[in-house]
XYZ file of C-alpha atoms in Angstrom:
113
model
C 86.215 104.033 83.108
C 89.031 105.180 85.639
C 89.513 108.986 86.325
C 91.440 110.084 89.435
C 89.625 112.355 91.330
C 91.095 114.154 94.343
C 87.463 115.384 95.171
C 85.169 112.597 96.864
C 82.188 114.727 95.805
C 82.397 113.742 92.195
C 82.824 110.527 92.742
C 79.988 108.774 90.310
C 79.672 105.693 87.977
C 80.378 105.739 84.840
C 79.397 103.715 81.543
C 79.470 100.273 82.516
C 81.086 98.022 79.915
C 78.000 95.849 79.420
C 75.906 98.721 79.338
C 77.095 101.335 76.869
C 73.912 102.881 76.646
C 73.958 104.125 80.404
C 75.471 107.746 80.741
C 76.938 109.457 83.863
C 74.525 111.952 85.262
C 75.917 114.765 87.155
C 74.419 117.589 88.548
C 74.925 121.235 88.261
C 76.181 123.020 91.118
C 76.387 127.197 90.965
C 79.944 127.552 92.752
C 81.802 124.450 91.020
C 85.399 124.846 91.180
C 87.881 124.874 88.416
C 88.752 121.083 89.313
C 85.302 120.107 89.692
C 84.751 121.331 85.789
C 87.797 119.751 85.012
C 86.853 116.683 86.183
C 83.732 116.637 84.580
C 85.265 117.396 81.347
C 88.004 114.669 81.567
C 84.829 112.072 82.797
C 82.989 113.041 79.496
C 85.902 112.956 77.224
C 86.610 109.432 78.476
C 83.028 108.694 77.611
C 83.244 109.881 74.220
C 86.559 108.655 73.260
C 85.829 105.299 74.902
C 89.044 105.577 76.798
C 89.841 103.426 80.568
C 91.668 106.188 81.440
C 91.696 110.081 80.664
C 94.221 112.466 81.941
C 93.791 115.703 81.176
C 95.352 119.130 82.633
C 94.327 122.686 81.385
C 97.022 122.807 78.772
C 95.967 119.437 77.026
C 94.327 119.861 73.296
C 92.263 117.803 70.828
C 96.082 117.005 69.441
C 96.772 115.112 72.968
C 94.414 112.248 71.842
C 94.263 110.191 68.649
C 90.454 109.822 68.652
C 89.622 113.181 69.523
C 88.537 114.708 66.052
C 85.786 116.978 65.126
C 82.942 114.672 65.437
C 84.624 113.647 68.947
C 84.662 117.305 69.569
C 81.003 118.148 68.703
C 79.569 114.819 70.626
C 81.761 116.198 73.712
C 80.112 119.619 73.746
C 76.750 117.710 73.343
C 77.523 115.851 76.306
C 78.732 119.129 78.448
C 75.768 120.991 77.018
C 72.986 117.969 78.165
C 74.956 117.753 81.508
C 74.963 121.085 82.579
C 71.690 122.709 80.729
C 73.175 125.361 78.646
C 74.527 125.700 75.026
C 77.376 126.955 73.524
C 76.873 129.243 70.643
C 79.615 129.026 67.796
C 81.756 131.948 68.359
C 82.322 130.284 71.659
C 83.385 127.333 70.818
C 84.884 128.203 67.663
C 87.831 130.238 70.076
C 88.375 127.827 72.860
C 91.731 125.586 72.078
C 92.895 124.085 74.774
C 90.670 122.336 78.050
C 91.742 125.156 80.137
C 89.980 127.286 77.683
C 86.895 124.827 77.552
C 86.693 125.260 81.573
C 86.874 129.156 81.314
C 83.812 128.860 79.249
C 81.586 126.381 81.118
C 82.671 128.251 84.553
C 81.429 131.945 83.004
C 77.911 130.184 82.278
C 77.440 128.305 85.595
C 74.762 130.148 87.108
C 75.810 132.552 89.962
C 74.608 131.342 93.541
């Protein structure tokens, strides 16, 4: 998986082709920036959709990706929940239409330092 990042602290190993069970493990930082959250969403979406190179912006939507259907949307949310250690509720995710709104939701859930 290839994801371009401008911030080196978040550069971690992505799933390797010969070991599809290996997942990216990230740790939660209470002061993650919007850019860092977007990088994590991008990484998880790439793994869910099995894409080599994912480019997301805050205005990106599921309609921008052929395989980002309702099942993969749930898989993405579950990965984010497992990665960051919290759960979304139905009302929250029902209102999310763009990646930027998802970033907002994640930012609101991060622990305060």
